[in-house]
mmCIF file of C-alpha atoms and ligand atoms in Angstrom:
data_model
loop_
_atom_site.group_PDB
_atom_site.id
_atom_site.type_symbol
_atom_site.label_atom_id
_atom_site.label_comp_id
_atom_site.label_asym_id
_atom_site.label_seq_id
_atom_site.Cartn_x
_atom_site.Cartn_y
_atom_site.Cartn_z
ATOM 1 C CA MET A 3 -114.342 25.659 14.201
ATOM 2 C CA ASP A 4 -110.800 27.013 14.717
ATOM 3 C CA PRO A 5 -110.458 29.579 17.505
ATOM 4 C CA ILE A 6 -110.270 33.214 16.461
ATOM 5 C CA ARG A 7 -106.639 34.317 16.831
ATOM 6 C CA ILE A 8 -106.797 37.626 18.673
ATOM 7 C CA GLY A 9 -104.236 40.290 19.585
ATOM 8 C CA ILE A 10 -104.770 42.733 22.450
ATOM 9 C CA VAL A 11 -103.503 46.222 21.634
ATOM 10 C CA GLY A 12 -102.951 48.519 24.654
ATOM 11 C CA MET A 13 -101.899 46.415 27.645
ATOM 12 C CA GLY A 14 -103.073 48.753 30.403
ATOM 13 C CA LYS A 15 -105.552 48.378 33.241
ATOM 14 C CA ILE A 16 -108.624 47.112 31.399
ATOM 15 C CA ALA A 17 -106.662 44.723 29.176
ATOM 16 C CA ARG A 18 -105.161 43.032 32.247
ATOM 17 C CA ASP A 19 -108.172 43.167 34.552
ATOM 18 C CA GLN A 20 -110.823 42.020 32.055
ATOM 19 C CA HIS A 21 -109.737 41.224 28.479
ATOM 20 C CA LEU A 22 -107.043 38.660 29.294
ATOM 21 C CA PRO A 23 -109.251 36.573 31.626
ATOM 22 C CA ALA A 24 -112.262 36.817 29.286
ATOM 23 C CA ILE A 25 -110.201 35.662 26.250
ATOM 24 C CA ARG A 26 -108.544 32.876 28.233
ATOM 25 C CA GLY A 27 -111.966 31.728 29.437
ATOM 26 C CA ASP A 28 -113.563 31.619 25.981
ATOM 27 C CA ALA A 29 -112.770 28.654 23.720
ATOM 28 C CA ALA A 30 -113.871 30.681 20.679
ATOM 29 C CA PHE A 31 -110.648 32.751 20.998
ATOM 30 C CA SER A 32 -106.941 32.095 21.329
ATOM 31 C CA LEU A 33 -104.591 34.857 22.458
ATOM 32 C CA ALA A 34 -102.126 35.304 19.572
ATOM 33 C CA ALA A 35 -100.159 38.378 20.729
ATOM 34 C CA THR A 36 -100.120 41.438 22.945
ATOM 35 C CA VAL A 37 -99.086 44.923 21.822
ATOM 36 C CA SER A 38 -98.061 48.060 23.683
ATOM 37 C CA PRO A 39 -95.086 50.400 23.692
ATOM 38 C CA VAL A 40 -93.714 49.197 27.045
ATOM 39 C CA ALA A 41 -91.632 46.002 26.724
ATOM 40 C CA ASP A 42 -92.561 44.480 30.103
ATOM 41 C CA GLN A 43 -96.343 44.657 29.548
ATOM 42 C CA GLY A 44 -96.468 41.229 27.868
ATOM 43 C CA VAL A 45 -97.809 37.998 29.365
ATOM 44 C CA ASP A 46 -96.638 34.385 29.391
ATOM 45 C CA GLY A 47 -97.718 32.286 26.413
ATOM 46 C CA ALA A 48 -98.034 35.012 23.738
ATOM 47 C CA PRO A 49 -95.442 37.182 21.943
ATOM 48 C CA HIS A 50 -95.386 40.873 22.901
ATOM 49 C CA LEU A 51 -94.825 43.530 20.206
ATOM 50 C CA PRO A 52 -94.167 47.245 20.571
ATOM 51 C CA SER A 53 -96.751 48.421 18.006
ATOM 52 C CA LEU A 54 -99.573 47.270 15.753
ATOM 53 C CA ASP A 55 -97.293 48.039 12.773
ATOM 54 C CA ALA A 56 -94.793 45.519 14.135
ATOM 55 C CA LEU A 57 -97.498 42.900 14.678
ATOM 56 C CA LEU A 58 -98.849 43.303 11.150
ATOM 57 C CA ALA A 59 -95.364 43.254 9.612
ATOM 58 C CA GLN A 60 -93.799 40.388 11.602
ATOM 59 C CA GLY A 61 -96.742 38.322 12.794
ATOM 60 C CA PRO A 62 -97.967 36.167 14.344
ATOM 61 C CA ALA A 63 -101.068 36.234 12.158
ATOM 62 C CA VAL A 64 -104.242 37.521 13.833
ATOM 63 C CA ASP A 65 -107.883 37.277 12.774
ATOM 64 C CA ALA A 66 -109.008 39.955 15.245
ATOM 65 C CA ILE A 67 -107.708 42.647 17.578
ATOM 66 C CA ALA A 68 -109.125 44.160 20.755
ATOM 67 C CA LEU A 69 -108.237 47.851 21.041
ATOM 68 C CA CYS A 70 -107.721 48.723 24.710
ATOM 69 C CA THR A 71 -105.715 51.892 24.150
ATOM 70 C CA PRO A 72 -106.911 55.360 25.146
ATOM 71 C CA PRO A 73 -109.581 56.527 22.684
ATOM 72 C CA GLN A 74 -107.451 59.265 21.100
ATOM 73 C CA VAL A 75 -105.225 56.788 19.221
ATOM 74 C CA ARG A 76 -107.851 54.201 18.379
ATOM 75 C CA TYR A 77 -109.001 55.363 14.933
ATOM 76 C CA ASP A 78 -105.648 54.882 13.174
ATOM 77 C CA LEU A 79 -105.171 51.443 14.717
ATOM 78 C CA ALA A 80 -108.695 50.296 13.880
ATOM 79 C CA ALA A 81 -108.568 51.639 10.320
ATOM 80 C CA GLN A 82 -105.252 49.880 9.679
ATOM 81 C CA ALA A 83 -106.628 46.547 10.908
ATOM 82 C CA LEU A 84 -110.026 46.786 9.192
ATOM 83 C CA ALA A 85 -108.368 47.655 5.875
ATOM 84 C CA ARG A 86 -106.683 44.217 6.076
ATOM 85 C CA GLY A 87 -109.928 42.450 6.876
ATOM 86 C CA ILE A 88 -109.016 42.006 10.569
ATOM 87 C CA HIS A 89 -112.032 42.093 12.923
ATOM 88 C CA VAL A 90 -111.909 44.876 15.540
ATOM 89 C CA PHE A 91 -113.257 45.080 19.087
ATOM 90 C CA LEU A 92 -113.325 48.715 20.218
ATOM 91 C CA GLU A 93 -113.248 49.346 23.972
ATOM 92 C CA LYS A 94 -115.619 52.084 25.038
ATOM 93 C CA PRO A 95 -115.849 54.885 23.998
ATOM 94 C CA PRO A 96 -115.579 53.652 20.384
ATOM 95 C CA GLY A 97 -113.631 56.741 19.302
ATOM 96 C CA ALA A 98 -112.608 60.277 20.103
ATOM 97 C CA THR A 99 -115.183 61.663 17.630
ATOM 98 C CA LEU A 100 -118.435 60.468 16.093
ATOM 99 C CA ALA A 101 -117.279 60.983 12.515
ATOM 100 C CA GLU A 102 -114.266 58.736 12.958
ATOM 101 C CA VAL A 103 -116.512 55.918 14.224
ATOM 102 C CA ASP A 104 -118.757 56.360 11.172
ATOM 103 C CA ALA A 105 -115.665 56.123 8.961
ATOM 104 C CA LEU A 106 -114.590 52.903 10.691
ATOM 105 C CA GLU A 107 -118.041 51.401 10.218
ATOM 106 C CA ALA A 108 -117.901 52.199 6.500
ATOM 107 C CA CYS A 109 -114.414 50.686 6.272
ATOM 108 C CA ALA A 110 -115.621 47.468 7.959
ATOM 109 C CA ALA A 111 -118.548 47.266 5.534
ATOM 110 C CA ARG A 112 -116.127 47.629 2.585
ATOM 111 C CA THR A 113 -113.668 44.985 3.711
ATOM 112 C CA GLY A 114 -116.143 42.524 5.234
ATOM 113 C CA ALA A 115 -114.478 42.651 8.663
ATOM 114 C CA SER A 116 -116.634 42.775 11.816
ATOM 115 C CA LEU A 117 -116.483 45.949 13.898
ATOM 116 C CA PHE A 118 -117.790 45.789 17.471
ATOM 117 C CA ALA A 119 -118.288 48.977 19.500
ATOM 118 C CA ALA A 120 -118.382 47.337 22.932
ATOM 119 C CA TRP A 121 -120.399 48.797 25.818
ATOM 120 C CA HIS A 122 -119.434 46.583 28.750
ATOM 121 C CA SER A 123 -121.994 48.008 31.182
ATOM 122 C CA ARG A 124 -124.826 46.784 28.945
ATOM 123 C CA PHE A 125 -123.685 43.264 29.844
ATOM 124 C CA ALA A 126 -123.973 43.853 33.611
ATOM 125 C CA ALA A 127 -126.292 41.278 35.196
ATOM 126 C CA GLY A 128 -129.235 43.573 35.982
ATOM 127 C CA VAL A 129 -129.409 45.371 32.643
ATOM 128 C CA ALA A 130 -131.258 42.861 30.431
ATOM 129 C CA PRO A 131 -133.973 42.168 33.048
ATOM 130 C CA ALA A 132 -134.340 45.904 33.713
ATOM 131 C CA ARG A 133 -134.815 46.532 29.988
ATOM 132 C CA ALA A 134 -137.454 43.798 29.758
ATOM 133 C CA TRP A 135 -139.323 45.117 32.830
ATOM 134 C CA LEU A 136 -139.237 48.750 31.657
ATOM 135 C CA ALA A 137 -140.454 47.900 28.147
ATOM 136 C CA GLU A 138 -143.977 47.523 29.503
ATOM 137 C CA ARG A 139 -144.023 50.544 31.872
ATOM 138 C CA GLN A 140 -144.768 54.213 31.653
ATOM 139 C CA ILE A 141 -141.586 56.119 32.563
ATOM 140 C CA GLU A 142 -142.204 59.050 34.931
ATOM 141 C CA SER A 143 -138.666 60.219 35.724
ATOM 142 C CA VAL A 144 -135.082 58.977 35.840
ATOM 143 C CA SER A 145 -132.190 59.836 38.138
ATOM 144 C CA ILE A 146 -128.636 58.819 37.203
ATOM 145 C CA VAL A 147 -126.013 59.262 39.923
ATOM 146 C CA TRP A 148 -122.452 58.306 38.973
ATOM 147 C CA ARG A 149 -120.094 59.559 41.691
ATOM 148 C CA GLU A 150 -116.644 58.066 42.110
ATOM 149 C CA ASP A 151 -113.161 58.987 43.273
ATOM 150 C CA VAL A 152 -110.943 59.620 40.231
ATOM 151 C CA ARG A 153 -107.818 59.178 42.374
ATOM 152 C CA VAL A 154 -108.875 55.602 43.142
ATOM 153 C CA TRP A 155 -110.093 54.554 39.686
ATOM 154 C CA HIS A 156 -107.864 56.504 37.275
ATOM 155 C CA PRO A 157 -104.583 57.266 39.054
ATOM 156 C CA GLY A 158 -102.055 58.941 36.764
ATOM 157 C CA GLN A 159 -104.092 58.460 33.562
ATOM 158 C CA ALA A 160 -103.073 61.730 31.883
ATOM 159 C CA TRP A 161 -104.935 60.882 28.628
ATOM 160 C CA ILE A 162 -108.299 60.924 30.401
ATOM 161 C CA TRP A 163 -107.961 64.671 31.067
ATOM 162 C CA GLU A 164 -106.891 65.528 27.504
ATOM 163 C CA PRO A 165 -109.227 66.438 24.599
ATOM 164 C CA GLY A 166 -110.907 63.215 23.474
ATOM 165 C CA GLY A 167 -110.330 61.610 26.889
ATOM 166 C CA LEU A 168 -113.821 62.604 28.118
ATOM 167 C CA GLY A 169 -112.909 63.354 31.767
ATOM 168 C CA VAL A 170 -115.797 62.354 34.045
ATOM 169 C CA PHE A 171 -117.685 61.098 31.000
ATOM 170 C CA ASP A 172 -115.219 58.210 30.760
ATOM 171 C CA PRO A 173 -117.250 56.467 33.514
ATOM 172 C CA GLY A 174 -120.364 58.556 32.796
ATOM 173 C CA ILE A 175 -120.692 57.131 29.295
ATOM 174 C CA ASN A 176 -121.183 53.719 30.923
ATOM 175 C CA ALA A 177 -124.315 55.064 32.631
ATOM 176 C CA LEU A 178 -125.497 56.460 29.300
ATOM 177 C CA SER A 179 -124.817 53.125 27.593
ATOM 178 C CA ILE A 180 -127.183 51.503 30.100
ATOM 179 C CA ALA A 181 -129.816 54.267 29.962
ATOM 180 C CA THR A 182 -129.946 54.271 26.149
ATOM 181 C CA HIS A 183 -130.402 50.482 26.288
ATOM 182 C CA ILE A 184 -133.049 50.115 29.018
ATOM 183 C CA LEU A 185 -135.264 53.148 28.502
ATOM 184 C CA PRO A 186 -138.007 52.499 25.982
ATOM 185 C CA ARG A 187 -137.826 55.933 24.294
ATOM 186 C CA PRO A 188 -134.926 58.031 22.967
ATOM 187 C CA PHE A 189 -133.839 61.009 25.070
ATOM 188 C CA TYR A 190 -131.920 64.196 24.438
ATOM 189 C CA LEU A 191 -130.098 66.917 26.350
ATOM 190 C CA ARG A 192 -131.948 70.107 27.284
ATOM 191 C CA ALA A 193 -129.419 71.848 29.528
ATOM 192 C CA GLY A 194 -126.382 71.184 31.644
ATOM 193 C CA THR A 195 -123.218 72.376 33.335
ATOM 194 C CA LEU A 196 -119.711 70.973 32.978
ATOM 195 C CA LEU A 197 -117.202 71.727 35.741
ATOM 196 C CA ILE A 198 -113.694 71.842 34.293
ATOM 197 C CA PRO A 199 -110.567 72.165 36.469
ATOM 198 C CA ALA A 200 -108.498 75.232 35.545
ATOM 199 C CA ASN A 201 -105.481 73.054 34.639
ATOM 200 C CA ARG A 202 -107.359 70.380 32.648
ATOM 201 C CA ALA A 203 -109.161 70.071 29.288
ATOM 202 C CA ALA A 204 -111.959 67.764 30.426
ATOM 203 C CA PRO A 205 -114.693 67.975 33.080
ATOM 204 C CA ILE A 206 -114.374 66.635 36.621
ATOM 205 C CA ALA A 207 -118.145 66.851 37.195
ATOM 206 C CA ALA A 208 -121.327 67.453 35.227
ATOM 207 C CA ASP A 209 -124.972 68.125 35.950
ATOM 208 C CA LEU A 210 -127.233 67.327 32.982
ATOM 209 C CA SER A 211 -130.954 67.541 32.321
ATOM 210 C CA PHE A 212 -132.300 65.282 29.586
ATOM 211 C CA CYS A 213 -135.854 64.687 28.457
ATOM 212 C CA ASP A 214 -137.315 61.706 26.653
ATOM 213 C CA THR A 215 -139.569 62.039 23.632
ATOM 214 C CA ALA A 216 -142.693 61.698 25.816
ATOM 215 C CA GLY A 217 -141.511 64.462 28.178
ATOM 216 C CA ALA A 218 -140.142 62.378 31.093
ATOM 217 C CA GLU A 219 -137.228 64.143 32.806
ATOM 218 C CA ILE A 220 -133.881 62.402 33.141
ATOM 219 C CA HIS A 221 -131.372 63.954 35.518
ATOM 220 C CA MET A 222 -127.709 62.979 35.522
ATOM 221 C CA ASP A 223 -125.247 63.798 38.311
ATOM 222 C CA LEU A 224 -121.631 62.907 37.516
ATOM 223 C CA ASP A 225 -118.838 63.666 39.931
ATOM 224 C CA TRP A 226 -115.265 62.459 40.155
ATOM 225 C CA ARG A 227 -114.571 64.199 43.475
ATOM 226 C CA GLN A 228 -116.501 61.638 45.524
ATOM 227 C CA THR A 229 -114.646 60.121 48.465
ATOM 228 C CA GLY A 230 -116.019 57.405 50.742
ATOM 229 C CA ALA A 231 -119.044 55.507 49.412
ATOM 230 C CA GLN A 232 -119.183 55.427 45.599
ATOM 231 C CA SER A 233 -122.428 55.527 43.580
ATOM 232 C CA TRP A 234 -123.214 54.018 40.199
ATOM 233 C CA ASP A 235 -127.019 54.116 40.303
ATOM 234 C CA ILE A 236 -129.871 54.540 37.845
ATOM 235 C CA ILE A 237 -133.304 54.974 39.419
ATOM 236 C CA VAL A 238 -136.343 54.862 37.141
ATOM 237 C CA GLU A 239 -139.736 55.882 38.529
ATOM 238 C CA THR A 240 -142.599 54.255 36.642
ATOM 239 C CA ASP A 241 -146.356 53.809 36.827
ATOM 240 C CA ALA A 242 -145.700 50.385 38.409
ATOM 241 C CA GLY A 243 -143.106 51.473 41.004
ATOM 242 C CA THR A 244 -139.348 51.998 41.130
ATOM 243 C CA CYS A 245 -136.701 50.167 39.115
ATOM 244 C CA LYS A 246 -133.218 50.693 40.552
ATOM 245 C CA LEU A 247 -129.984 49.528 38.971
ATOM 246 C CA SER A 248 -127.058 49.917 41.327
ATOM 247 C CA ARG A 249 -123.337 49.008 41.338
ATOM 248 C CA GLY A 250 -123.086 49.926 37.661
ATOM 249 C CA GLY A 251 -125.942 47.640 36.601
ATOM 250 C CA ALA A 252 -124.913 44.581 38.647
ATOM 251 C CA VAL A 253 -127.804 44.794 41.116
ATOM 252 C CA LEU A 254 -131.406 45.219 40.031
ATOM 253 C CA THR A 255 -134.115 46.149 42.517
ATOM 254 C CA LEU A 256 -137.741 46.002 41.379
ATOM 255 C CA PRO A 257 -140.904 46.394 43.483
ATOM 256 C CA SER A 258 -140.799 42.581 43.818
ATOM 257 C CA GLY A 259 -137.262 42.556 45.370
ATOM 258 C CA ALA A 260 -133.506 42.674 44.603
ATOM 259 C CA GLU A 261 -131.433 40.457 42.310
ATOM 260 C CA HIS A 262 -127.641 40.207 42.173
ATOM 261 C CA LYS A 263 -125.998 37.765 39.778
ATOM 262 C CA GLU A 264 -122.361 36.989 39.005
ATOM 263 C CA ASP A 265 -120.469 39.572 36.908
ATOM 264 C CA ARG A 266 -120.349 38.360 33.279
ATOM 265 C CA GLU A 267 -119.684 41.675 31.492
ATOM 266 C CA TYR A 268 -116.502 40.817 29.579
ATOM 267 C CA PRO A 269 -117.341 37.150 28.935
ATOM 268 C CA GLY A 270 -120.637 38.485 27.523
ATOM 269 C CA LEU A 271 -118.802 40.976 25.305
ATOM 270 C CA TYR A 272 -116.486 38.306 23.906
ATOM 271 C CA ALA A 273 -119.377 35.917 23.262
ATOM 272 C CA ARG A 274 -121.063 38.712 21.306
ATOM 273 C CA PHE A 275 -117.850 39.498 19.377
ATOM 274 C CA ALA A 276 -117.501 35.822 18.373
ATOM 275 C CA THR A 277 -121.138 35.749 17.202
ATOM 276 C CA LEU A 278 -120.600 38.886 15.107
ATOM 277 C CA ILE A 279 -117.462 37.448 13.497
ATOM 278 C CA HIS A 280 -119.062 34.084 12.748
ATOM 279 C CA SER A 281 -122.127 35.727 11.226
ATOM 280 C CA GLY A 282 -120.184 38.365 9.256
ATOM 281 C CA ARG A 283 -121.844 41.324 11.001
ATOM 282 C CA SER A 284 -120.853 44.517 12.853
ATOM 283 C CA ASP A 285 -122.449 46.165 15.899
ATOM 284 C CA VAL A 286 -121.730 49.883 16.164
ATOM 285 C CA ASP A 287 -124.138 51.841 18.349
ATOM 286 C CA THR A 288 -122.907 55.387 18.918
ATOM 287 C CA SER A 289 -125.941 56.627 20.877
ATOM 288 C CA PRO A 290 -124.074 56.954 24.229
ATOM 289 C CA LEU A 291 -121.222 58.858 22.526
ATOM 290 C CA LYS A 292 -123.750 61.158 20.815
ATOM 291 C CA LEU A 293 -125.187 62.189 24.176
ATOM 292 C CA VAL A 294 -121.706 62.946 25.493
ATOM 293 C CA ALA A 295 -120.879 64.940 22.360
ATOM 294 C CA ASP A 296 -124.139 66.846 22.888
ATOM 295 C CA ALA A 297 -123.074 67.665 26.451
ATOM 296 C CA PHE A 298 -119.899 69.238 25.055
ATOM 297 C CA LEU A 299 -122.078 71.134 22.506
ATOM 298 C CA ARG A 300 -124.955 72.230 24.711
ATOM 299 C CA ALA A 301 -123.802 72.545 28.341
ATOM 300 C CA ARG A 302 -122.380 75.612 30.102
ATOM 301 C CA ARG A 303 -118.724 75.317 31.111
ATOM 302 C CA ASP A 304 -117.637 76.552 34.522
ATOM 303 C CA THR A 305 -114.012 76.599 35.603
ATOM 304 C CA VAL A 306 -113.259 75.073 39.005
ATOM 305 C CA GLU A 307 -110.108 74.684 41.105
ATOM 306 C CA PRO A 308 -107.134 72.882 39.506
ATOM 307 C CA PHE A 309 -106.990 69.112 39.934
ATOM 308 C CA ASN A 310 -103.727 67.297 40.652
ATOM 309 C CA ASP A 311 -103.406 63.522 41.083
HETATM 310 P P1 NAP B 21 -104.537 52.591 30.548
HETATM 311 O O1 NAP B 21 -104.367 51.805 31.822
HETATM 312 O O2 NAP B 21 -103.934 53.943 30.442
HETATM 313 O O3 NAP B 21 -104.006 51.637 29.373
HETATM 314 C C1 NAP B 21 -103.877 52.048 28.031
HETATM 315 C C2 NAP B 21 -102.756 51.228 27.402
HETATM 316 O O4 NAP B 21 -102.683 51.523 26.003
HETATM 317 C C3 NAP B 21 -101.376 51.498 27.989
HETATM 318 O O5 NAP B 21 -100.700 50.270 28.148
HETATM 319 C C4 NAP B 21 -100.731 52.341 26.889
HETATM 320 O O6 NAP B 21 -99.329 52.266 26.914
HETATM 321 C C5 NAP B 21 -101.294 51.678 25.673
HETATM 322 N N1 NAP B 21 -101.170 52.435 24.437
HETATM 323 C C6 NAP B 21 -101.273 53.775 24.255
HETATM 324 N N2 NAP B 21 -101.122 54.076 22.937
HETATM 325 C C7 NAP B 21 -100.902 52.903 22.293
HETATM 326 C C8 NAP B 21 -100.666 52.543 20.947
HETATM 327 N N3 NAP B 21 -100.648 53.481 19.956
HETATM 328 N N4 NAP B 21 -100.472 51.240 20.642
HETATM 329 C C9 NAP B 21 -100.505 50.293 21.597
HETATM 330 N N5 NAP B 21 -100.725 50.575 22.899
HETATM 331 C C10 NAP B 21 -100.926 51.858 23.240
HETATM 332 O O7 NAP B 21 -106.092 52.753 30.232
HETATM 333 P P2 NAP B 21 -107.311 51.780 30.632
HETATM 334 O O8 NAP B 21 -107.862 52.198 31.947
HETATM 335 O O9 NAP B 21 -106.925 50.381 30.433
HETATM 336 O O10 NAP B 21 -108.388 52.282 29.548
HETATM 337 C C11 NAP B 21 -108.260 51.966 28.161
HETATM 338 C C12 NAP B 21 -109.636 52.054 27.538
HETATM 339 O O11 NAP B 21 -110.492 51.104 28.183
HETATM 340 C C13 NAP B 21 -110.311 53.430 27.717
HETATM 341 O O12 NAP B 21 -111.028 53.751 26.566
HETATM 342 C C14 NAP B 21 -111.251 53.211 28.894
HETATM 343 O O13 NAP B 21 -112.404 54.062 28.823
HETATM 344 C C15 NAP B 21 -111.649 51.760 28.673
HETATM 345 N N6 NAP B 21 -112.083 51.101 29.912
HETATM 346 C C16 NAP B 21 -111.363 51.215 31.073
HETATM 347 C C17 NAP B 21 -111.839 50.646 32.246
HETATM 348 C C18 NAP B 21 -111.073 50.725 33.546
HETATM 349 O O14 NAP B 21 -111.615 50.296 34.584
HETATM 350 N N7 NAP B 21 -109.854 51.230 33.586
HETATM 351 C C19 NAP B 21 -113.043 49.930 32.242
HETATM 352 C C20 NAP B 21 -113.717 49.768 31.018
HETATM 353 C C21 NAP B 21 -113.232 50.366 29.870
HETATM 354 P P3 NAP B 21 -98.522 53.413 27.754
HETATM 355 O O15 NAP B 21 -98.875 53.165 29.202
HETATM 356 O O16 NAP B 21 -97.100 53.132 27.434
HETATM 357 O O17 NAP B 21 -99.042 54.737 27.251
#
């Protein structure tokens, strides 16, 4: 089978750190082009174009694109590609609104292109075994603690603080992508507080109380003001003991002991994307984005001191 010719659109941090090595390491894909407005963001071995319009007008031909731009500009790019039958990989979050993601899914169904709403944290090494272990347990309570230093992880990313950029939910949605995948029952928001810096449009911290459909409480503590040790932990108390996912899902600790396997998140995502393309299917799960949208609908907003990079 010929490799899928793929273009990466949005050559920022995640494209360089993860997409390029995952594509280069997967024989199912060949890197056909890179796209972003800055001329020196290209890489050796593939042409670099300033916009998706330019790529579609001038070539080289692509079968698929990976959209690694900020979420606010993703709909127009995805819609343009899908309308031409080009398969689309959407970095997380899949869009700036839920309705636009629905519209993209309908467009993919019309044109026969595959649309993949990728949730990289679901491919972290501990997540699949945690899901399998929890499927047979009674969930008593869940604690999600996602505390990191925004100055370390998102320096100068102005878009992340703008409407549609999600603020602290940009990493927090990764925790929700894991929780919605491993917990055996759906859950929903009951109450919460968003802390929003006076000079920004998006929260820097959030405290959220969810409940699953059997009444188990799920507490989420998100904070971007963390310095020193960082936490990306999900702790599930069950009738058979504690299941802890730490380091963003990489390390799983069960009552029987801890497991840490090699990081395969982006290789796993690309393997899934290739399977979807070859089988003519899409995979668009918006459940993590729904919970974030609900936080913006349902939580109290408190203004806190201005944040400057
Ligand atoms: P970033 O470093 O700001 O990169 C975004 C890139 O997209 C920049 O090169 C930007 O160019 C380019 N861009 C903006 N508008 C464009 C357009 N219309 N056409 C083509 N390129 C365009 O952001 P990032 O950290 O890589 O994050 C991108 C997405 O990946 C976000 O949704 C984020 O949640 C997700 N993600 C990030 C990480 C991470 O660790 N950073 C991890 C997983 C997922 P300019 O610089 O010229 O604006």
